[in-house]
mmCIF file of C-alpha atoms in Angstrom:
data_model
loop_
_atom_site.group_PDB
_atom_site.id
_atom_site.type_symbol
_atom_site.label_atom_id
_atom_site.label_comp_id
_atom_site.label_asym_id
_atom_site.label_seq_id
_atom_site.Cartn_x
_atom_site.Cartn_y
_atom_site.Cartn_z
ATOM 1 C CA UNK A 994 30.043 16.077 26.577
ATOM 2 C CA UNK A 995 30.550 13.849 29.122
ATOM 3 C CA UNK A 996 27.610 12.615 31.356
ATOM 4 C CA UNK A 997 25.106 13.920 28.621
ATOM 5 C CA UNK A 998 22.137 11.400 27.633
ATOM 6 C CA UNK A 999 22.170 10.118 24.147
ATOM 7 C CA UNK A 1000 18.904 11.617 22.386
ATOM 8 C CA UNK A 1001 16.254 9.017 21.778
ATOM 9 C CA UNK A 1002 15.565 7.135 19.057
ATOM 10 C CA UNK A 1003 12.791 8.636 16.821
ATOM 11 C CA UNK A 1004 9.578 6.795 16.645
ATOM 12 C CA UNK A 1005 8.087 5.201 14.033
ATOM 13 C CA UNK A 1006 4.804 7.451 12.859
ATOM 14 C CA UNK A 1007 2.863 3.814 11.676
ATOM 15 C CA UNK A 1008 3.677 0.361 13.744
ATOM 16 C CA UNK A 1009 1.970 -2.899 12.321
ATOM 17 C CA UNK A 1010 2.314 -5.349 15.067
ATOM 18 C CA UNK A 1011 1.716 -8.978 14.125
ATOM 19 C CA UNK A 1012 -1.898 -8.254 12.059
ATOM 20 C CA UNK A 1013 -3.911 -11.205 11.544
ATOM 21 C CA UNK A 1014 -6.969 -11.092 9.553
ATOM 22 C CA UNK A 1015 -9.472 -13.739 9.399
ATOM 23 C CA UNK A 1016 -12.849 -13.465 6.930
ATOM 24 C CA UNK A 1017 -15.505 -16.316 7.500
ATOM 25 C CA UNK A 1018 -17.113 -17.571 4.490
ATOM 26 C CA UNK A 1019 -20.588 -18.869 3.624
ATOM 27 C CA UNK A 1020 -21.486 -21.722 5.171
ATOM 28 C CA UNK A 1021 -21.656 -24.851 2.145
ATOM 29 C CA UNK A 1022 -22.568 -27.419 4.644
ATOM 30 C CA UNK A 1023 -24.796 -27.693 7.576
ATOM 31 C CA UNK A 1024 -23.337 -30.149 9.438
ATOM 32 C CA UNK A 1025 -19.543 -28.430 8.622
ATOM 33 C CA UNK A 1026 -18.097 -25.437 10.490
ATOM 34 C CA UNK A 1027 -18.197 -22.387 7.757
ATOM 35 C CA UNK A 1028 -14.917 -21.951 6.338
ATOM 36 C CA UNK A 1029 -12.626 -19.564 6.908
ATOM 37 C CA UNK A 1030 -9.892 -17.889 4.544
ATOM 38 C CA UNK A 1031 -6.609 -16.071 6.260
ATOM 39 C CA UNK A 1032 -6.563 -12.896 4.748
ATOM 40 C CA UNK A 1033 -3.473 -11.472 6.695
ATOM 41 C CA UNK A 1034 -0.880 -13.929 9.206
ATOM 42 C CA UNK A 1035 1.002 -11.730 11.264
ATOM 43 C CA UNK A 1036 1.624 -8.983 9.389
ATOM 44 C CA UNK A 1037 3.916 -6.346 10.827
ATOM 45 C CA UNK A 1038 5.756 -2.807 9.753
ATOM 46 C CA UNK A 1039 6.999 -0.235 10.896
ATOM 47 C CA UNK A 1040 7.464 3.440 8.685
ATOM 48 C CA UNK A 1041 9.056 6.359 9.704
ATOM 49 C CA UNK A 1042 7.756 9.697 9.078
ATOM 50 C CA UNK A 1043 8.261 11.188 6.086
ATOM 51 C CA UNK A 1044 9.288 7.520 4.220
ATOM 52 C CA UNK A 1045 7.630 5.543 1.741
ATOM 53 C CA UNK A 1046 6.553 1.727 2.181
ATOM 54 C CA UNK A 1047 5.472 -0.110 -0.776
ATOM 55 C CA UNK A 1048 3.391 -3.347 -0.286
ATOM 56 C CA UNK A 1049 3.794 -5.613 -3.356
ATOM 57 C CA UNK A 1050 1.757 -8.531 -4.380
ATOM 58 C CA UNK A 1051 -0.278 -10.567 -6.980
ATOM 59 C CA UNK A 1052 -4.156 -9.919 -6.542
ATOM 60 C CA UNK A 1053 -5.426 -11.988 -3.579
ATOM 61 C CA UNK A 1054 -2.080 -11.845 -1.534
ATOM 62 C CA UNK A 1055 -3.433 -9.536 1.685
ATOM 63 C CA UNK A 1056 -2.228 -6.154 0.234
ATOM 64 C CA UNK A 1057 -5.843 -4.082 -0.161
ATOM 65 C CA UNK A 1058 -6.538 -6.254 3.442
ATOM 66 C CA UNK A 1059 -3.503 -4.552 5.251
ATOM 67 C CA UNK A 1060 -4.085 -0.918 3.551
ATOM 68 C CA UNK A 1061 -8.207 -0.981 5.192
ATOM 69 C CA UNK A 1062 -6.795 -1.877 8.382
ATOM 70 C CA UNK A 1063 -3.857 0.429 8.409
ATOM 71 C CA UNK A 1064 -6.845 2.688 7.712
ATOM 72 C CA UNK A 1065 -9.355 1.303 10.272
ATOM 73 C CA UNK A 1066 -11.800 0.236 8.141
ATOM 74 C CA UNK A 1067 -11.780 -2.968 9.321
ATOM 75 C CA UNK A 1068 -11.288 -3.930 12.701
ATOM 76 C CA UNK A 1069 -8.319 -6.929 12.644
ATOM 77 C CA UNK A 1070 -9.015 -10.485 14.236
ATOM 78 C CA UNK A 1071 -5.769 -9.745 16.135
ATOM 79 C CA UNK A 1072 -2.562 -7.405 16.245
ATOM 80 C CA UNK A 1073 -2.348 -3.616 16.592
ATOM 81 C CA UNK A 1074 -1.992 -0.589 14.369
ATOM 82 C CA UNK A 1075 -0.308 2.362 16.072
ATOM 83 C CA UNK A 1076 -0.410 5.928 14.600
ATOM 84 C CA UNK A 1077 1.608 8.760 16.617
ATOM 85 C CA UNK A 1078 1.563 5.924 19.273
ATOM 86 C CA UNK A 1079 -2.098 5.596 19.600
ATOM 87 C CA UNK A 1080 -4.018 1.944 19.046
ATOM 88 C CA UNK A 1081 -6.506 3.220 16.374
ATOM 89 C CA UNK A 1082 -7.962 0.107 16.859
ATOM 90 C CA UNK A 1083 -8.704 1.030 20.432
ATOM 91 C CA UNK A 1084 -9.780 4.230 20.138
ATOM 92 C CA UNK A 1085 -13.323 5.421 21.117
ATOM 93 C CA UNK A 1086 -15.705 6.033 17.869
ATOM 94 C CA UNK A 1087 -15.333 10.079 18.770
ATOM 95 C CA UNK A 1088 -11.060 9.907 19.319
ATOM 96 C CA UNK A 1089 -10.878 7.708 15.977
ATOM 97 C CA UNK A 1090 -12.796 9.963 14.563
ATOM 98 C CA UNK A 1091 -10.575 13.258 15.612
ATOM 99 C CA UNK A 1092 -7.611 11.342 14.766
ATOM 100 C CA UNK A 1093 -8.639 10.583 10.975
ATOM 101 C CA UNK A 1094 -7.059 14.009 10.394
ATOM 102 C CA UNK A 1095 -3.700 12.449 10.603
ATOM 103 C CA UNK A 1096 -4.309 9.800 7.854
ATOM 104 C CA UNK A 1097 -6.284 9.580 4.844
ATOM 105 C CA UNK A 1098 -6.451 7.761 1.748
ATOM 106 C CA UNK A 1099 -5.886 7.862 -1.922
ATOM 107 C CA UNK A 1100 -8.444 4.951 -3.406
ATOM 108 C CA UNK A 1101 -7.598 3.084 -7.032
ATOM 109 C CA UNK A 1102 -10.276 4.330 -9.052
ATOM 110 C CA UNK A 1103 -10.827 8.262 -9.681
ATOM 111 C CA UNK A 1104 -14.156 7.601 -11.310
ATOM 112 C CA UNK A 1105 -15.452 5.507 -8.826
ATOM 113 C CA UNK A 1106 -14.178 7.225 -5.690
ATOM 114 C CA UNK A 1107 -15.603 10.561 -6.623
ATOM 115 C CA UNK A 1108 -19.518 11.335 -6.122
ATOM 116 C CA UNK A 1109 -20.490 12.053 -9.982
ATOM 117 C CA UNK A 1110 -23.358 14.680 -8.349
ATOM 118 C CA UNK A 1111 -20.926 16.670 -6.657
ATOM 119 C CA UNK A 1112 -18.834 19.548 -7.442
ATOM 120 C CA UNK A 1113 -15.123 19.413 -6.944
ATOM 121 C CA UNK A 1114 -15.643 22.333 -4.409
ATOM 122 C CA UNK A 1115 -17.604 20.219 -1.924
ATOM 123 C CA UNK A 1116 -15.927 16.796 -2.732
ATOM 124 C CA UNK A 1117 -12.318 18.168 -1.542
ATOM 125 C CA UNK A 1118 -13.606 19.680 1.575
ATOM 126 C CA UNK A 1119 -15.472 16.295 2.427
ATOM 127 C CA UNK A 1120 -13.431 15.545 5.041
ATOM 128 C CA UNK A 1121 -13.317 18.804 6.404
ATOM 129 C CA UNK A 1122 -16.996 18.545 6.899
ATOM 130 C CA UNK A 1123 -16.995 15.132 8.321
ATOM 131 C CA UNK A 1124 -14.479 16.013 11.166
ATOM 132 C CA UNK A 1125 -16.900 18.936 12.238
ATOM 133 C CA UNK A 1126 -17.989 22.511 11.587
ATOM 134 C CA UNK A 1127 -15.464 25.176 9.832
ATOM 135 C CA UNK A 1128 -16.377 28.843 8.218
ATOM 136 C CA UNK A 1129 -17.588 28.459 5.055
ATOM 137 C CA UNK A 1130 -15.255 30.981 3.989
ATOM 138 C CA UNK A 1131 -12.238 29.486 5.372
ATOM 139 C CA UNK A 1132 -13.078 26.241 3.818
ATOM 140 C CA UNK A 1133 -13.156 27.605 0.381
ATOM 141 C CA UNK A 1134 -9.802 28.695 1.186
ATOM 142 C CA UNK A 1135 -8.544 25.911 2.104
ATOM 143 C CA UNK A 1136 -10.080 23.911 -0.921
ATOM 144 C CA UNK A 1137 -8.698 26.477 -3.411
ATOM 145 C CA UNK A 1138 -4.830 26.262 -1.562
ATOM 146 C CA UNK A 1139 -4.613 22.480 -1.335
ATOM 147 C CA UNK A 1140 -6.165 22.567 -5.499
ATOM 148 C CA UNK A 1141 -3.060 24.389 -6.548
ATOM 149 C CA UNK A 1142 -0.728 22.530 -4.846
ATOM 150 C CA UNK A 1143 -2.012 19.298 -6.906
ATOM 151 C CA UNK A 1144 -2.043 21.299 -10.101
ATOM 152 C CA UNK A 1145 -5.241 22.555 -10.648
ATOM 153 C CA UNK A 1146 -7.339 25.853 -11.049
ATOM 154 C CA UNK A 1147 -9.567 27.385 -8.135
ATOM 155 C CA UNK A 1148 -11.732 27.595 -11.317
ATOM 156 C CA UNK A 1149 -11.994 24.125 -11.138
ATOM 157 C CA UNK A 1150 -13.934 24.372 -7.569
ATOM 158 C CA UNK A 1151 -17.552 24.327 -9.180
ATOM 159 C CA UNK A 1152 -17.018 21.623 -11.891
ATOM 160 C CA UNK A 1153 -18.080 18.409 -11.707
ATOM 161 C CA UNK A 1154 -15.863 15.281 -12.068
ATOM 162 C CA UNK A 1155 -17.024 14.214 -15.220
ATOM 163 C CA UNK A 1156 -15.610 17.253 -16.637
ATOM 164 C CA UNK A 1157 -11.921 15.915 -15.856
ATOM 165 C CA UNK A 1158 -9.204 13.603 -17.728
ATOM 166 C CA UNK A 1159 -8.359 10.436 -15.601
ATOM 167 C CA UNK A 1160 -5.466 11.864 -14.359
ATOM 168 C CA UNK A 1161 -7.072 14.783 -13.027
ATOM 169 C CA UNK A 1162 -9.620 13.037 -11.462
ATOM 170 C CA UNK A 1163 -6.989 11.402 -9.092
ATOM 171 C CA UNK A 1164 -4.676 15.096 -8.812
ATOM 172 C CA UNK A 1165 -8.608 15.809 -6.965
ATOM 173 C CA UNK A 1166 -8.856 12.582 -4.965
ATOM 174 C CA UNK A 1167 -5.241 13.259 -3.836
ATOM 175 C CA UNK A 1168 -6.390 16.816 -2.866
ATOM 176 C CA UNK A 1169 -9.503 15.732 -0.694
ATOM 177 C CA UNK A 1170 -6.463 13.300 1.126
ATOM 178 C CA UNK A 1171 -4.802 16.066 0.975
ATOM 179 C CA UNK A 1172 -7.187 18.601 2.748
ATOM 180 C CA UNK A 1173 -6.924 18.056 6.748
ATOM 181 C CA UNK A 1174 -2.945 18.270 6.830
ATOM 182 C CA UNK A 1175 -2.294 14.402 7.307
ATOM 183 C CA UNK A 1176 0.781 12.836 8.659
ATOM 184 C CA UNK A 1177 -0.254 9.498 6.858
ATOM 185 C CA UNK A 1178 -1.788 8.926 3.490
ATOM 186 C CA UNK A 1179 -2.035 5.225 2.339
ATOM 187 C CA UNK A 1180 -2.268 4.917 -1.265
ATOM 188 C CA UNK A 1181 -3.823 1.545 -2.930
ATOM 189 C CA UNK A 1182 -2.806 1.228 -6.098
ATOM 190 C CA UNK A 1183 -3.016 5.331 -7.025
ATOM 191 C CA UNK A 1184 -1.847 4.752 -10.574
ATOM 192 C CA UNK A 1185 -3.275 1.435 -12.175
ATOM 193 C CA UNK A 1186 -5.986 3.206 -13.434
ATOM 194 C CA UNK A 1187 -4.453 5.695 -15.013
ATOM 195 C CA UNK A 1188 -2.887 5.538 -19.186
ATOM 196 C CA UNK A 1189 0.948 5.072 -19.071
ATOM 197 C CA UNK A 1190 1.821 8.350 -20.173
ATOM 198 C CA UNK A 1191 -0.210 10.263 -17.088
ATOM 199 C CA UNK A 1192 0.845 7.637 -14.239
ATOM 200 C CA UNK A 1193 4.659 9.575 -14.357
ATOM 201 C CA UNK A 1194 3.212 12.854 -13.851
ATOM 202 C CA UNK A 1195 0.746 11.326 -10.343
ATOM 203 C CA UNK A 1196 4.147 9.753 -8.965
ATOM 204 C CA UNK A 1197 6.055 12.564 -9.065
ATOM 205 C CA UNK A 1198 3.241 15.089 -7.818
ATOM 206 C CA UNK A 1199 2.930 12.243 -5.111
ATOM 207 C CA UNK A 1200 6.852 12.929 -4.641
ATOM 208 C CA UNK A 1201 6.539 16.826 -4.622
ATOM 209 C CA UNK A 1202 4.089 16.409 -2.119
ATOM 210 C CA UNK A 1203 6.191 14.207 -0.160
ATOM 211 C CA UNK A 1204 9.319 16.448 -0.042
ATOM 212 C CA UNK A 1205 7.107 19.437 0.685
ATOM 213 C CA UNK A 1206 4.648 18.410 3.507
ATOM 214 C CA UNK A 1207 7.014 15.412 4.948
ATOM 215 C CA UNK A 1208 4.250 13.306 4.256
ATOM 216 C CA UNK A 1209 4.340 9.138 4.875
ATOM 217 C CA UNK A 1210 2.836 7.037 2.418
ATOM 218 C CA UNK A 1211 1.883 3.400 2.224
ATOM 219 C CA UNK A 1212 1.995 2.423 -1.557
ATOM 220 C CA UNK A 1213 -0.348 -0.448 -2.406
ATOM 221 C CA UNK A 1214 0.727 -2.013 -5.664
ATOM 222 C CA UNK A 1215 1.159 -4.790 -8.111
ATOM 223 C CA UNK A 1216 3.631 -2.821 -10.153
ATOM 224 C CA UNK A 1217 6.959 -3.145 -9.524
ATOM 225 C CA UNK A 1218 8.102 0.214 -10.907
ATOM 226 C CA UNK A 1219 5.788 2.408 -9.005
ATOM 227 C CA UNK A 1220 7.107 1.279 -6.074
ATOM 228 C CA UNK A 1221 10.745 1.407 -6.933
ATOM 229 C CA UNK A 1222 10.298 4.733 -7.972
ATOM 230 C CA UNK A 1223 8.812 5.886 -5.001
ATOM 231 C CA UNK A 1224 9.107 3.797 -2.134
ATOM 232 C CA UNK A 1225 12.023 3.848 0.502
ATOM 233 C CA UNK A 1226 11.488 -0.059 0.985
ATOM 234 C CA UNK A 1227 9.559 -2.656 -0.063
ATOM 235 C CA UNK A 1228 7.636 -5.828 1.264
ATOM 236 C CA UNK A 1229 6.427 -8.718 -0.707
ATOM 237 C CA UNK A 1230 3.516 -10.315 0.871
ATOM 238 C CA UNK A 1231 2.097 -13.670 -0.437
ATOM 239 C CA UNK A 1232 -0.654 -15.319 1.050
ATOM 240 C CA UNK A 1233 -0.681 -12.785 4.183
ATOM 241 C CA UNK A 1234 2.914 -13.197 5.495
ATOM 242 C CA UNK A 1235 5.589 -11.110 4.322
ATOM 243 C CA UNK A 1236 8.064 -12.922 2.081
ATOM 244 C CA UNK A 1237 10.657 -10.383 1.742
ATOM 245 C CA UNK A 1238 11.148 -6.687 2.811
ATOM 246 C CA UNK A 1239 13.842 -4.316 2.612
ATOM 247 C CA UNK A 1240 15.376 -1.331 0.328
ATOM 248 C CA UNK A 1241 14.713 -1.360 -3.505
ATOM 249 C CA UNK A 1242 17.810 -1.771 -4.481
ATOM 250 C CA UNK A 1243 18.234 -5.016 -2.364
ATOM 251 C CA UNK A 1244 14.809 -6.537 -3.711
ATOM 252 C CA UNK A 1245 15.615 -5.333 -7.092
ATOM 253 C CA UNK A 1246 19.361 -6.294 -7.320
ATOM 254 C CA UNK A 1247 19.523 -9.132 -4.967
ATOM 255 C CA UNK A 1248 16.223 -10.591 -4.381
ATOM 256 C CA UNK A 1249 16.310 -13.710 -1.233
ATOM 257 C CA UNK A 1250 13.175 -15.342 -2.185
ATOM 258 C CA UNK A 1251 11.652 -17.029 -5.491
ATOM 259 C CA UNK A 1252 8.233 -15.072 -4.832
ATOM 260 C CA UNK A 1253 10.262 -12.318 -5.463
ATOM 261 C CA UNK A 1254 12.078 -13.263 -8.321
ATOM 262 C CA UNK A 1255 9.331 -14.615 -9.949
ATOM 263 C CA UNK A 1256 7.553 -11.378 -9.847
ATOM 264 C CA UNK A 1257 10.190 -9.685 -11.304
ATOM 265 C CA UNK A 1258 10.584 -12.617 -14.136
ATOM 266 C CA UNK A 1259 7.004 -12.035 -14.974
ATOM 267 C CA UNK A 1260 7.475 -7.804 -16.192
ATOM 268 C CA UNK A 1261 6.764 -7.373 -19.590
ATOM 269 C CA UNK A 1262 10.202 -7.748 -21.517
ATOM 270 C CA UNK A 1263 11.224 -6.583 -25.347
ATOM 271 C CA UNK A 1264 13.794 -9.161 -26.440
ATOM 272 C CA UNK A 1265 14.860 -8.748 -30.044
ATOM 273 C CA UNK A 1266 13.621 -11.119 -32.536
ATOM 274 C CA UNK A 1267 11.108 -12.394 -29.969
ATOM 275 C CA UNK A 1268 8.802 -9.578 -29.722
ATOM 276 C CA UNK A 1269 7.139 -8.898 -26.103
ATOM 277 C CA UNK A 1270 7.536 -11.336 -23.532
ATOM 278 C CA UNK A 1271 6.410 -12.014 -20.302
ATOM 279 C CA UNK A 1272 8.885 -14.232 -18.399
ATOM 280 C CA UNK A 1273 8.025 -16.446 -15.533
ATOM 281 C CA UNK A 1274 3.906 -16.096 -15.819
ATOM 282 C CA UNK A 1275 3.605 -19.735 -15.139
ATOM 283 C CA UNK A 1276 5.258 -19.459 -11.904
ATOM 284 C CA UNK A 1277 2.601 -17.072 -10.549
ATOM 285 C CA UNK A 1278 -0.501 -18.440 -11.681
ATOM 286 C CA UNK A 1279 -2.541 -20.133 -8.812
ATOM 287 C CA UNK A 1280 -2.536 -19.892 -5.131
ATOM 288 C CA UNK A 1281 -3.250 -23.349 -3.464
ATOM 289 C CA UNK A 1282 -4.592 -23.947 0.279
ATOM 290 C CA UNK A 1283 -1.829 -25.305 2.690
ATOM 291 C CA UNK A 1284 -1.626 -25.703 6.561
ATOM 292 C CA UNK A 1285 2.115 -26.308 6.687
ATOM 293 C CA UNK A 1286 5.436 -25.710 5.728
ATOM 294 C CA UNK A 1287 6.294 -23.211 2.947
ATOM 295 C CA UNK A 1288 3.152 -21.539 1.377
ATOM 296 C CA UNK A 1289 4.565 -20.998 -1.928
ATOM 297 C CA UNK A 1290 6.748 -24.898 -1.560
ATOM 298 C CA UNK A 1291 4.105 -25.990 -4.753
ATOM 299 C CA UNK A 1292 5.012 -22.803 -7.094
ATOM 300 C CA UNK A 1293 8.701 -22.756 -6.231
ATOM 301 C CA UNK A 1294 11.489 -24.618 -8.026
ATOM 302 C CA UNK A 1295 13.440 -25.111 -5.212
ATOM 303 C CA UNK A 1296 11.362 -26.486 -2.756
ATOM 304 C CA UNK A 1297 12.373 -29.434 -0.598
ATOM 305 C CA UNK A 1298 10.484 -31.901 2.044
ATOM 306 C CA UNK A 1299 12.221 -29.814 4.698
ATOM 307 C CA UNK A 1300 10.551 -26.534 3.071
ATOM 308 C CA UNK A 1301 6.975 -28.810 2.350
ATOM 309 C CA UNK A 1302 7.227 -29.497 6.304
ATOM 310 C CA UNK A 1303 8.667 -26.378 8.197
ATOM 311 C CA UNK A 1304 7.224 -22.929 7.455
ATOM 312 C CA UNK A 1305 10.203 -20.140 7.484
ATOM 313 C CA UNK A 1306 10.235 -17.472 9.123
ATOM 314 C CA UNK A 1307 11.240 -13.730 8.203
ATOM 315 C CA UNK A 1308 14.843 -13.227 8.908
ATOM 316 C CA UNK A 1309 18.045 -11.158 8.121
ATOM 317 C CA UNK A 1310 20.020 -12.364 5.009
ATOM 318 C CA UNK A 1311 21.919 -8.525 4.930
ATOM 319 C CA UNK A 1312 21.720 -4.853 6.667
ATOM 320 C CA UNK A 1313 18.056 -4.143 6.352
ATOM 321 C CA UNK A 1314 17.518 -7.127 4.099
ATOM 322 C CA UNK A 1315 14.515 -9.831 5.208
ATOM 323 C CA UNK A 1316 13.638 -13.223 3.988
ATOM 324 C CA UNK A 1317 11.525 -15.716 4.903
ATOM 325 C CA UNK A 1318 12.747 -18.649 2.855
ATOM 326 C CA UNK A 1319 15.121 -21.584 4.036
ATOM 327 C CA UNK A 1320 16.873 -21.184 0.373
ATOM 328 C CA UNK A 1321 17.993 -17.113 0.655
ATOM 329 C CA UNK A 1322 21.576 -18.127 0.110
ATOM 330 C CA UNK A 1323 20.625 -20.083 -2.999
ATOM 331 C CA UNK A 1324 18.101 -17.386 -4.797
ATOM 332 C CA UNK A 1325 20.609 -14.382 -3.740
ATOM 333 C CA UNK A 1326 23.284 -15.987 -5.607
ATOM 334 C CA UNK A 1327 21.863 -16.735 -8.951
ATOM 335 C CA UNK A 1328 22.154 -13.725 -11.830
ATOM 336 C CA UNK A 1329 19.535 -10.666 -11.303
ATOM 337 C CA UNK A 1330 16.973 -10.739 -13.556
ATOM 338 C CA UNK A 1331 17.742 -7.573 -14.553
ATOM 339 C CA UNK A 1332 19.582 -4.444 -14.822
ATOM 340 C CA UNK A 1333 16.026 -2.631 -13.989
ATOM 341 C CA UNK A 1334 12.826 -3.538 -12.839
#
């Protein structure tokens, strides 16, 4: 109809906005500044609600960093995290508190991240408890609902974790995430900890849940699979700057920088005759300290004095496709590594 507005664009439900994180270390010298290692450099994403972004990353490259302060468990050294539009960073102790309803988190390790002395009853409703006083009754409700919808038994209310498999373990931490109704749940690294054979049946309970509740997830992860199997895009962080971010199928099938590709090179193969192999492990092996140009120039095999001297920035090489390397063109056009990650 003529003369009718357009309809708005629909908000993000999580904005990043250029996070830096800065951690100072001991002091080795008393006459020298302490040092100081960048954890995150300018860091920023944006997730819509009811999508999936998967962080991907060797150990040490920012990923856990971004997931605490997506969280606000650490307050950045600069940048903004915005949740329904609100600055959790900003927010009074009592509003941030409130507003932890809206996101919680799924932690690595189900036998660490449960309390061994309490029963499952009382560990799911933690949160619950922690954002203020609810009927007793109602609680045990609530406990026994969101139990079911992760698989398990209201039986299972007075156990104790020890009295779980692995995989259950996490089907309880996801619960207590589970428990206040969030909008948000970041996930860091839900899986690794789990055998092979239960890790399918966690992802696609994650994906249930997804489907079912519109939830949002951040996906922390080293493994490349988990997040192509449940992510709606990916980005590759190295050193705390994005490398690379876009859909899985453009990461996966036509990768734009050699971080990238050398993290796909380094999956565990079968080749016939050769037994297992894992291709490209020497081209993620150390992370040196640089203050310009390209951060991964010294790892990557096509590295120049132009890339040594000017640091790239994170730019379009295709519709929804980002790259921050001065060689996209190059890296796009040589053969996938293969069929599947």
């Amino acid at each position: 109809m003529a003369g009718t507005p357009a309809p708005a664009p629909e908000r993000p439900l999580l904005e990043v906005d250029d996070l830096v994180q800065r951690y100072t270390l001991p002091r080795q010298n008393l006459f020298r500044p302490a040092p100081e290692v960048l954890a995150l450099d300018g860091v920023s994403a944006k997730v819509m609600a009811g999508k999936s972004l998967g962080m991907v990353g060797e150990s040490g490259s920012g990923k856990s960093t971004f997931a605490r302060a997506v969280m606000a468990l650490e307050t950045p050294t600069a940048g903004k995290v915005s949740l329904l539009g609100r600055d959790l960073h900003r927010l009074p102790a009592g509003e941030l508190r409130r507003a932890r309803r809206d996101f919680q988190m799924v932690f690595q390790d189900p036998y660490g991240s449960l309390d061994p002395r309490q029963t499952v009853a009382r560990i799911v409703a933690e949160p619950l408890t922690a954002l203020g006083r609810i009927d007793r009754g109602e609680q045990r409700a609530r406990v026994a609902t969101v139990l079911k919808q992760v698989g398990l038994r209201e039986p299972d209310m007075g156990k104790y974790p020890h009295e779980f498999s692995g995989g259950q373990r996490q089907r309880i931490a996801i619960a207590r995430a589970l428990i206040t109704q969030p909008k948000l749940i970041v996930a860091d690294e839900p899986v690794s900890a789990l055998d092979v054979s239960v890790q399918a049946q966690v992802l696609n309970l994650l994906q249930d849940l997804q489907d079912q509740f519109r939830l949002t997830y951040v996906l922390i992860s080293h493994d490349l699979a988990v997040v192509d199997y449940l992510c709606d895009e990916i980005a590759v962080i190295y050193l705390g700057k994005i490398v690379e971010q876009g859909r899985p199928e453009d990461l996966f099938g036509r990768c734009a920088h050699p971080y990238t590709r050398a993290l796909l090179e380094a999956v565990p193969r079968m080749r016939p005759g050769l037994g297992r192999q894992r291709r490209g492990a020497q081209a993620v092996a150390s992370q040196p300290l640089r203050s310009t140009g390209c951060a991964y120039a010294p790892r990557c095999p096509h590295a120049d004095a132009h890339c040594r001297a000017i640091s790239p920035v994170l730019q379009p090489v295709g519709a929804g496709h980002f790259a921050a390397c001065h060689h996209a063109e190059t890296i796009m056009g040589l053969p996938p590594v293969s069929a599947e990650v």
